[in-house]
XYZ file of C-alpha atoms in Angstrom:
656
model
C -182.478 2.577 73.536
C -180.373 0.247 71.457
C -182.195 -1.775 68.808
C -182.985 -5.352 69.860
C -183.022 -4.550 73.575
C -186.490 -4.439 75.116
C -186.871 -2.852 78.534
C -190.290 -3.436 80.023
C -190.039 -1.290 83.116
C -187.557 0.454 85.382
C -188.861 -0.656 88.777
C -186.176 0.989 90.909
C -183.764 3.880 90.419
C -181.361 5.580 92.801
C -178.795 8.264 92.059
C -175.819 9.287 94.129
C -174.345 5.799 93.838
C -170.587 6.082 93.363
C -168.278 3.426 92.028
C -164.853 3.696 93.662
C -162.173 2.657 91.220
C -159.568 2.888 93.958
C -159.904 1.461 97.443
C -157.227 3.673 98.970
C -158.344 5.807 101.869
C -156.937 8.966 100.250
C -158.898 9.066 97.025
C -158.702 11.633 94.265
C -161.786 12.880 92.524
C -161.170 10.807 89.395
C -161.490 7.596 91.389
C -165.095 8.420 92.386
C -167.490 7.855 89.508
C -171.039 9.073 90.185
C -173.814 6.966 88.739
C -177.342 5.649 88.932
C -178.340 2.134 89.935
C -181.518 0.627 88.515
C -183.542 -2.572 88.641
C -184.997 -3.243 85.209
C -187.665 -5.762 84.267
C -187.041 -7.101 80.779
C -189.048 -9.527 78.682
C -187.586 -12.659 80.227
C -185.172 -11.376 82.830
C -184.632 -8.894 85.641
C -181.301 -7.071 85.835
C -179.584 -4.701 88.221
C -177.757 -2.027 86.263
C -175.282 0.732 87.145
C -174.356 3.517 84.732
C -172.191 6.643 85.069
C -174.414 9.702 85.257
C -172.780 11.517 82.363
C -173.117 8.539 80.031
C -176.604 7.241 80.763
C -178.274 8.781 77.745
C -176.819 6.403 75.194
C -175.044 3.860 77.344
C -174.884 0.374 75.836
C -176.886 -2.510 77.267
C -174.152 -4.807 78.534
C -174.085 -7.828 80.793
C -171.542 -9.032 83.263
C -169.268 -11.886 82.269
C -166.412 -13.599 84.035
C -164.460 -14.890 81.075
C -163.002 -12.861 78.271
C -164.211 -13.757 74.813
C -163.871 -12.217 71.355
C -165.737 -8.960 71.223
C -165.877 -8.386 74.955
C -164.904 -5.044 76.369
C -162.477 -5.792 79.176
C -161.569 -3.413 81.963
C -157.985 -3.429 83.093
C -157.571 -5.201 86.429
C -154.756 -3.858 88.586
C -153.690 -6.065 91.459
C -153.091 -3.182 93.841
C -156.187 -1.266 92.803
C -158.841 -3.242 94.700
C -157.232 -4.000 98.016
C -158.913 -1.715 100.530
C -157.364 -1.728 103.943
C -160.730 -2.038 105.652
C -162.123 -4.874 103.497
C -159.374 -7.448 102.896
C -161.694 -10.077 101.474
C -162.394 -8.258 98.210
C -161.225 -10.106 95.122
C -162.319 -8.060 92.157
C -161.920 -8.844 88.507
C -163.862 -6.405 86.375
C -164.961 -7.732 83.031
C -167.971 -6.393 81.195
C -169.289 -7.307 77.802
C -172.174 -8.722 75.868
C -173.422 -12.237 76.436
C -173.460 -14.162 73.186
C -175.402 -17.345 72.532
C -173.406 -20.445 71.779
C -174.763 -20.644 68.245
C -174.089 -17.054 67.202
C -171.651 -14.231 67.736
C -172.985 -10.841 68.708
C -170.614 -7.960 68.161
C -169.797 -6.009 71.281
C -171.590 -2.694 71.631
C -169.474 0.353 71.375
C -168.764 1.770 74.799
C -168.376 5.521 74.907
C -164.872 6.751 74.561
C -164.954 8.372 77.978
C -162.822 6.663 80.638
C -165.850 6.078 82.835
C -167.912 4.094 80.341
C -165.904 0.936 80.885
C -167.171 0.632 84.471
C -170.847 0.315 83.559
C -172.442 -3.068 84.162
C -175.779 -4.832 83.925
C -176.098 -8.024 85.960
C -178.924 -10.531 85.621
C -180.405 -11.545 88.976
C -180.128 -15.160 87.838
C -176.342 -14.671 87.823
C -176.244 -13.064 91.259
C -174.836 -15.243 94.049
C -174.461 -12.919 97.023
C -174.421 -9.320 98.227
C -171.948 -8.071 100.818
C -172.611 -5.018 102.957
C -170.110 -2.780 104.715
C -169.000 -2.879 108.297
C -170.859 -0.322 110.441
C -169.095 2.962 111.090
C -166.990 3.147 107.917
C -168.557 6.239 106.403
C -170.596 5.725 103.250
C -172.579 2.539 103.127
C -171.711 0.260 100.228
C -172.745 -3.000 98.604
C -170.680 -5.520 96.662
C -172.347 -7.837 94.137
C -170.798 -11.256 93.533
C -171.737 -13.522 90.625
C -172.180 -17.268 90.653
C -168.864 -17.486 88.802
C -167.165 -16.190 91.932
C -166.348 -12.759 90.558
C -167.036 -9.526 92.441
C -168.101 -6.211 90.973
C -166.527 -3.038 92.360
C -168.176 -1.719 95.482
C -171.040 0.716 94.977
C -171.025 3.448 97.618
C -174.362 5.055 98.407
C -173.374 8.636 99.262
C -177.020 9.655 99.697
C -178.230 6.410 101.268
C -180.506 3.893 99.573
C -179.097 0.441 100.339
C -182.220 -0.387 102.292
C -184.589 0.543 99.492
C -182.498 -1.329 96.913
C -182.505 -4.537 98.919
C -186.222 -4.265 99.507
C -186.782 -3.922 95.767
C -184.512 -6.911 95.057
C -186.359 -9.071 97.588
C -189.408 -8.984 95.320
C -187.511 -11.092 92.780
C -185.096 -13.186 94.849
C -184.790 -14.513 98.384
C -182.093 -12.730 100.412
C -180.798 -14.919 103.227
C -178.193 -13.954 105.797
C -175.201 -16.250 105.691
C -174.924 -18.241 108.947
C -171.148 -17.707 108.851
C -171.091 -13.987 108.020
C -173.826 -11.588 109.110
C -172.710 -9.043 106.502
C -173.184 -11.465 103.595
C -176.589 -11.990 101.988
C -177.002 -15.152 99.931
C -179.289 -14.957 96.917
C -181.782 -17.718 96.101
C -184.232 -17.859 93.238
C -187.973 -18.311 93.735
C -188.417 -21.926 92.645
C -188.960 -25.258 94.339
C -185.800 -26.730 92.836
C -183.733 -24.134 94.667
C -185.746 -24.828 97.803
C -184.912 -28.515 97.511
C -181.240 -27.609 97.417
C -181.760 -25.523 100.542
C -183.382 -28.480 102.305
C -180.506 -30.649 101.141
C -177.944 -28.244 102.582
C -179.823 -28.381 105.878
C -179.410 -32.174 105.871
C -182.906 -32.542 107.285
C -183.337 -35.802 105.429
C -179.840 -37.233 105.371
C -179.825 -40.895 106.389
C -176.102 -40.781 107.068
C -176.898 -40.499 110.756
C -173.440 -41.215 112.069
C -172.002 -38.297 110.134
C -174.852 -36.038 111.162
C -174.576 -37.005 114.809
C -170.842 -36.357 114.822
C -171.400 -32.926 113.307
C -174.203 -32.293 115.754
C -172.092 -33.181 118.784
C -169.281 -30.937 117.589
C -171.482 -27.970 116.780
C -175.192 -28.632 117.271
C -176.212 -25.078 116.429
C -174.626 -24.862 113.003
C -174.966 -28.543 112.147
C -178.709 -28.669 112.695
C -180.056 -25.160 112.299
C -177.247 -22.900 111.142
C -178.444 -22.990 107.553
C -182.148 -22.455 108.141
C -181.605 -18.936 106.842
C -181.290 -20.437 103.381
C -184.878 -21.644 103.488
C -186.888 -18.809 104.959
C -186.424 -15.303 106.270
C -188.389 -16.202 109.386
C -185.564 -18.191 110.939
C -182.768 -15.691 110.440
C -183.586 -13.244 113.189
C -184.816 -16.005 115.474
C -181.787 -18.237 115.274
C -179.190 -15.509 115.336
C -180.244 -12.801 117.806
C -178.215 -9.629 117.860
C -175.284 -9.389 120.213
C -176.143 -7.997 123.615
C -179.841 -8.634 123.300
C -181.864 -11.542 124.550
C -184.469 -13.430 122.572
C -187.798 -11.628 122.759
C -190.690 -13.494 124.354
C -193.554 -14.607 122.173
C -195.837 -11.775 123.226
C -193.305 -9.167 122.121
C -192.730 -11.012 118.876
C -196.458 -10.836 118.250
C -196.256 -7.065 118.506
C -193.552 -7.004 115.865
C -195.627 -9.301 113.679
C -198.895 -7.416 114.032
C -199.380 -7.405 110.264
C -200.009 -11.156 110.408
C -203.774 -11.716 110.520
C -204.994 -13.998 113.275
C -202.055 -13.414 115.596
C -202.789 -10.976 118.377
C -200.893 -10.419 121.590
C -202.024 -12.649 124.449
C -202.441 -10.220 127.289
C -204.020 -12.452 129.912
C -203.417 -15.972 131.124
C -206.399 -18.241 130.444
C -207.523 -20.535 133.228
C -207.551 -23.922 131.521
C -208.647 -26.031 134.446
C -207.647 -29.637 134.975
C -206.458 -31.711 132.059
C -208.718 -34.709 131.379
C -207.426 -38.269 131.110
C -207.683 -39.840 127.649
C -207.338 -43.473 126.677
C -206.902 -44.837 123.176
C -209.352 -47.433 121.910
C -208.839 -50.601 119.890
C -208.276 -50.276 116.159
C -211.202 -50.502 113.742
C -211.468 -54.124 112.588
C -212.560 -55.470 109.222
C -215.817 -56.728 110.732
C -216.584 -53.274 112.119
C -215.817 -51.678 108.769
C -218.126 -54.061 106.894
C -221.037 -52.956 109.084
C -220.707 -49.493 107.550
C -220.725 -50.719 103.914
C -224.066 -51.480 102.244
C -224.795 -53.910 99.408
C -223.897 -51.328 96.726
C -220.605 -50.466 98.389
C -221.637 -47.118 99.874
C -220.180 -46.220 103.250
C -222.706 -45.112 105.857
C -222.255 -43.557 109.280
C -219.140 -41.733 108.044
C -218.826 -39.325 110.968
C -219.100 -42.103 113.539
C -216.570 -44.103 111.550
C -214.145 -41.202 111.477
C -214.462 -40.836 115.242
C -213.565 -44.497 115.663
C -210.550 -44.121 113.393
C -209.488 -41.037 115.323
C -209.654 -42.799 118.683
C -208.271 -46.178 117.623
C -206.785 -46.141 114.151
C -207.231 -48.924 111.588
C -206.300 -52.568 111.469
C -203.417 -52.978 108.983
C -205.569 -55.008 106.571
C -208.041 -52.125 106.181
C -205.597 -49.383 105.319
C -205.335 -50.117 101.605
C -209.075 -49.491 101.155
C -209.938 -46.996 103.886
C -207.031 -44.614 103.197
C -208.527 -43.949 99.756
C -211.674 -42.654 101.450
C -209.834 -40.699 104.144
C -207.739 -38.911 101.535
C -210.680 -38.200 99.264
C -209.521 -40.363 96.376
C -212.777 -42.340 96.722
C -215.960 -40.412 97.678
C -217.612 -41.871 100.774
C -221.002 -41.967 99.030
C -219.726 -43.737 95.891
C -220.823 -47.260 94.976
C -218.498 -50.120 94.085
C -219.325 -49.716 90.377
C -218.716 -45.981 90.467
C -215.327 -46.578 92.042
C -214.421 -49.037 89.281
C -215.208 -46.409 86.654
C -213.221 -43.825 88.635
C -210.265 -46.183 88.866
C -210.218 -46.779 85.103
C -210.315 -43.062 84.414
C -207.619 -42.270 86.983
C -205.430 -45.074 85.647
C -205.596 -43.675 82.113
C -204.874 -40.187 83.388
C -201.892 -41.348 85.416
C -200.221 -43.226 82.588
C -200.759 -40.339 80.163
C -198.808 -38.110 82.528
C -196.186 -40.773 83.080
C -195.737 -41.155 79.335
C -195.001 -37.443 79.057
C -191.706 -37.737 80.891
C -190.981 -41.303 79.849
C -191.007 -40.226 76.185
C -188.484 -37.414 76.715
C -185.288 -38.362 74.902
C -181.806 -37.788 76.261
C -181.328 -35.046 73.700
C -184.510 -33.310 74.882
C -183.582 -33.659 78.524
C -180.253 -31.949 77.891
C -182.278 -28.873 76.977
C -184.699 -29.131 79.885
C -182.741 -28.129 82.961
C -185.820 -28.090 85.206
C -186.825 -31.678 84.435
C -183.204 -32.766 84.646
C -182.878 -31.108 88.049
C -186.056 -32.688 89.387
C -185.047 -36.142 88.195
C -181.637 -35.776 89.801
C -183.165 -34.751 93.140
C -185.710 -37.561 93.016
C -183.108 -40.176 92.166
C -180.930 -39.077 95.068
C -183.793 -38.963 97.583
C -185.265 -42.289 96.498
C -181.912 -43.961 97.042
C -182.027 -43.049 100.745
C -185.737 -43.218 101.629
C -186.757 -45.937 104.104
C -184.062 -48.331 102.895
C -184.340 -50.360 106.108
C -187.911 -51.250 105.140
C -188.143 -54.545 103.246
C -190.346 -52.924 100.630
C -187.471 -50.608 99.662
C -184.318 -52.507 100.627
C -181.766 -53.673 98.081
C -180.345 -52.001 94.989
C -182.781 -53.426 92.415
C -185.957 -53.368 94.479
C -189.091 -52.672 92.378
C -190.410 -50.497 95.196
C -187.654 -47.985 94.473
C -188.652 -47.865 90.803
C -192.276 -47.191 91.732
C -191.222 -44.502 94.220
C -189.161 -42.798 91.527
C -191.887 -43.039 88.869
C -194.676 -41.704 91.063
C -192.614 -38.705 92.216
C -191.519 -37.857 88.670
C -195.096 -38.136 87.413
C -196.185 -35.767 90.171
C -193.861 -33.155 88.642
C -195.917 -33.446 85.451
C -199.161 -33.254 87.467
C -198.124 -30.190 89.490
C -195.795 -28.110 87.331
C -195.882 -25.137 89.699
C -194.632 -27.068 92.725
C -192.618 -29.808 91.031
C -190.489 -31.849 93.405
C -189.123 -30.592 96.707
C -186.988 -32.628 99.043
C -189.102 -34.329 101.702
C -191.891 -35.382 99.360
C -190.371 -38.856 99.082
C -190.929 -39.238 102.832
C -194.620 -38.481 102.377
C -195.058 -40.894 99.477
C -193.153 -43.837 100.945
C -195.757 -45.012 103.529
C -198.592 -44.506 101.037
C -196.874 -46.613 98.367
C -196.039 -49.231 100.998
C -199.715 -49.537 101.944
C -201.209 -49.327 98.433
C -198.725 -51.650 96.707
C -199.908 -50.044 93.462
C -198.455 -47.010 91.741
C -201.770 -45.609 90.422
C -203.551 -45.749 93.774
C -200.423 -44.477 95.518
C -200.120 -41.562 93.097
C -203.652 -40.281 93.577
C -203.555 -40.747 97.340
C -200.239 -38.888 97.381
C -201.772 -36.059 95.330
C -204.592 -35.819 97.873
C -202.087 -35.743 100.748
C -200.122 -33.007 98.996
C -203.311 -30.944 98.778
C -203.240 -30.897 102.589
C -199.554 -30.052 102.999
C -198.449 -28.392 99.745
C -197.964 -25.076 101.568
C -195.154 -26.741 103.524
C -193.103 -26.971 100.342
C -193.782 -23.613 98.729
C -190.665 -21.528 98.255
C -191.899 -18.577 100.321
C -192.241 -20.860 103.370
C -195.115 -18.697 104.565
C -197.005 -21.874 105.462
C -194.233 -23.145 107.717
C -193.809 -19.762 109.339
C -197.539 -19.564 110.040
C -197.619 -23.035 111.594
C -194.693 -22.287 113.888
C -196.407 -19.093 115.015
C -199.625 -21.034 115.633
C -197.693 -23.676 117.558
C -196.170 -20.938 119.685
C -199.605 -19.494 120.436
C -200.959 -22.859 121.551
C -197.945 -23.575 123.729
C -198.077 -20.110 125.257
C -201.602 -20.814 126.535
C -200.993 -24.452 127.459
C -197.661 -24.078 129.221
C -196.447 -20.487 129.737
C -193.701 -21.690 132.078
C -192.215 -23.868 129.340
C -192.487 -20.955 126.904
C -190.649 -18.674 129.320
C -187.952 -21.307 129.738
C -187.518 -21.711 125.975
C -187.465 -17.938 125.516
C -184.735 -17.623 128.119
C -182.698 -20.266 126.293
C -183.121 -18.545 122.887
C -185.356 -21.406 121.723
C -188.728 -19.671 121.906
C -189.189 -19.689 118.127
C -189.619 -23.512 118.250
C -187.527 -23.938 115.124
C -186.529 -27.401 116.307
C -190.105 -28.409 115.424
C -189.578 -27.490 111.766
C -189.087 -31.041 110.496
C -191.957 -32.321 112.634
C -194.412 -30.083 110.818
C -192.780 -30.194 107.398
C -193.283 -33.933 106.847
C -195.851 -34.683 109.553
C -193.519 -36.414 112.025
C -192.414 -38.970 109.410
C -188.864 -39.087 110.783
C -189.810 -38.932 114.454
C -191.780 -42.185 114.883
C -191.311 -45.764 113.773
C -192.787 -46.720 110.392
C -195.863 -48.540 111.863
C -196.504 -45.637 114.222
C -196.400 -43.168 111.331
C -199.105 -45.169 109.532
C -201.358 -44.923 112.588
C -200.588 -41.252 113.190
C -201.369 -40.213 109.629
C -204.714 -42.012 109.430
C -205.710 -40.324 112.690
C -204.748 -36.903 111.320
C -206.519 -37.552 107.995
C -209.872 -37.821 109.784
C -209.728 -34.054 110.322
C -210.867 -34.572 113.902
C -211.348 -33.120 116.406
C -210.690 -29.983 114.317
C -208.107 -28.305 112.114
C -204.439 -28.193 113.088
C -204.524 -31.222 115.373
C -200.986 -31.942 114.168
C -199.917 -28.829 116.098
C -201.331 -30.354 119.261
C -199.359 -33.509 118.492
C -196.249 -31.315 118.580
C -197.482 -29.795 121.851
C -197.958 -33.314 123.204
C -194.344 -34.195 122.434
C -193.091 -31.042 124.124
C -195.394 -31.698 127.092
C -193.919 -35.157 127.530
C -190.405 -33.687 127.547
C -190.970 -30.534 129.608
C -189.604 -31.997 132.844
C -186.512 -33.363 131.118
C -185.882 -29.979 129.525
C -186.572 -27.717 132.483
C -185.237 -29.814 135.357
C -181.879 -30.179 133.651
C -181.712 -26.450 132.953
C -180.697 -27.160 129.372
C -179.149 -24.421 127.297
C -179.748 -23.737 123.617
C -177.411 -26.440 122.333
C -178.609 -29.018 124.842
C -182.245 -28.410 123.886
C -181.444 -29.015 120.225
C -179.530 -32.151 121.067
C -182.303 -33.472 123.308
C -185.026 -32.897 120.695
C -182.896 -34.490 118.004
C -182.404 -37.614 120.118
C -186.162 -38.155 120.537
C -186.319 -39.666 117.055
C -187.705 -43.228 117.119
C -187.917 -43.166 120.926
C -191.479 -41.877 121.307
C -194.756 -43.804 121.586
C -197.403 -42.575 119.180
C -200.143 -43.860 121.519
C -198.872 -41.724 124.391
C -198.427 -38.656 122.191
C -201.925 -38.978 120.725
C -203.441 -39.318 124.196
C -201.649 -36.179 125.322
C -202.653 -34.276 122.190
C -206.318 -35.198 122.549
C -206.277 -34.299 126.255
C -204.733 -30.925 125.431
C -207.468 -30.293 122.880
C -210.192 -31.114 125.387
C -208.530 -28.897 127.966
C -208.416 -25.967 125.537
C -211.960 -26.356 124.235
C -213.337 -26.481 127.792
C -211.789 -23.094 128.589
C -214.339 -20.250 128.556
C -211.763 -17.486 128.216
C -209.654 -18.880 125.395
C -208.073 -16.046 123.323
C -209.700 -15.529 119.947
C -206.557 -16.271 117.957
C -206.218 -19.645 119.687
C -209.878 -20.384 118.979
C -209.210 -19.695 115.311
C -206.253 -22.080 115.258
C -208.434 -24.833 116.748
C -211.368 -24.109 114.446
C -213.570 -22.966 117.331
C -213.994 -19.522 115.772
C -214.093 -18.416 112.171
C -210.861 -16.867 110.956
C -211.354 -13.219 110.132
C -210.577 -12.350 106.522
C -208.883 -8.962 106.205
C -210.605 -6.451 103.946
C -208.622 -4.513 101.396
C -209.937 -1.067 100.569
C -206.710 0.370 99.177
C -203.118 -0.679 99.072
C -202.169 1.852 101.708
C -205.169 1.623 104.018
C -203.101 0.153 106.816
C -205.092 -3.085 106.991
C -203.202 -6.049 108.423
C -201.529 -8.011 105.642
C -199.737 -11.360 105.644
C -195.986 -10.959 105.867
C -194.302 -11.486 102.536
C -190.659 -12.592 102.337
C -189.627 -8.994 101.670
C -191.595 -7.718 104.680
C -190.083 -10.394 106.897
C -186.681 -9.289 105.642
C -187.698 -5.772 106.623
C -188.506 -6.864 110.176
C -185.154 -8.494 110.619
C -183.033 -5.817 109.055
C -184.665 -2.858 110.782
C -183.832 -4.443 114.136
C -180.141 -3.970 113.376
C -180.275 -0.279 112.451
C -177.874 1.979 114.277
C -179.621 5.249 115.244
C -176.401 7.240 114.904
C -175.718 5.960 111.386
C -179.051 5.179 109.757
C -177.545 3.820 106.544
C -174.199 2.418 107.653
C -175.696 -1.075 107.741
C -178.364 -2.669 105.640
C -181.960 -2.058 106.581
C -185.262 -1.933 104.778
C -187.135 1.335 104.726
C -190.713 1.067 105.995
C -193.434 1.774 103.483
C -196.650 3.635 104.029
C -198.668 0.461 104.581
C -196.346 -1.111 107.123
C -195.784 -0.534 110.814
C -193.562 2.304 111.969
C -189.943 1.558 112.878
C -190.754 2.112 116.534
C -193.317 -0.695 116.514
C -190.823 -3.068 114.962
C -188.058 -2.528 117.474
C -187.645 -4.824 120.486
């Protein structure tokens, strides 16, 4: 190994991978260069590397570069060399060489004199933009790597198979998402919340430019609203783009394919729920009622009864500033007034220490901190379009906007792992509006994020799990509606994504959101009541959906147009009635009981890595589920698939 190059581990290796220097159908032997492809973990990077087999022993460590620079080893690019008749969209410029830092020049390594050495490459995964697969039925399967500079590397043909295993290995380091415009193109995303924010931004889930969004939606509701969900999570790819000639699988069959997910079993019988009870909302908790629960020292008594009252009636607006701090856990219920004063002083000092950390960063420092610079750019953009019709945030020089920006940026210093992800500004805005104080707002926001942080994690496992849970509840509550949605390719309930992501913030009016959140923060009548709120919305719209025989596009359009047209009182009544109806059922499936908190969730035991115990689906395993569905039996490696491992289900159990 060359001095100065540290290779930690070769995590993947596959031989029989040929680089075709000529794309002509009649190829001579010299145009087929046999080689080995590897994934290598280095000290601070992961690279995918291809080397000719007869030059691996002392091949130089080189990286891919688009531009020629002094010292680079440049391969001759012939215009007619890379124009295959069966893949007209190739545009290949082959340039390989060392990557030099701006402050120093590193001499290029000496490539072996053999004519094949010039084709070797080593590409950092951070530079990888996309991977293109071949069309089915074209002989050897191949992959084309494209860099973020827009330059393609020559196609690598897998004469002995292996594309599936390579992609599975890559999915451990990056997110591979099917392009909504090209099913043969896999887009590459890094595992960080900044990239996830960009994905949310591309989805335009939070774009206030409603007229533009509506016009796009009316022209093409599928692609405008959900076509790019594949950029966020693997879960949506197979659901939103079913294979040609096949219908969307019903929920029960999907559960079979997802049997590795703990807590989700197939519902084999229809539970008899009985009649749905009638529920009425009560009056809001008043200041006089609240004072009856506070003793002379400031302790709150009768907490459970108080929570029940808040759940059934909400709070009077004048109480929210104080009571929200208790509901979110910022103030302990049993604390005295003096103890809360001490807590406030300590939390104030802690907040401003964190705020000073980013406030003291100079422009010169920020130029060298791309992560902080990226977060601040995202926050600035989101703040400029968050609740601008609210008087607290309207105008260009409103102090509320400054506070919103400062609290979100300070949260990045508080939670380095999560940072800022688009949508968080929607969660902070009502809290800051109620608190009217950045310190109180910050700590209440932190407490809220403890409840919903899994919504913003890059793997999106939390969102996938909630949508599956929502599907389970709806399957028991209204199987006819589920069958209808399945028939219209909407059974995955992906149109509920934004509802769950930011707790219906964009679906109800601002005052209604305040009431809804304080009800949900009580934690009553059990966990996941927000899923029953979603069920309540769908229940209120079932007749409109089913009687009109809406198709896929019409369903998306109808759900989108519910925004700001729903009554939170009606939805909460429906949600509570649905909960009572479910809890009264004696034959409720165990997985539904677990979702509602009526039964303890079973924790899977792990004896060995290959013991076959059910495991949560990782992004790579979800990718496996989707890709194995598209395998052609006659040509097992002519299209991309992921090979099953010993601890996963067999291919037969994953097929529709």
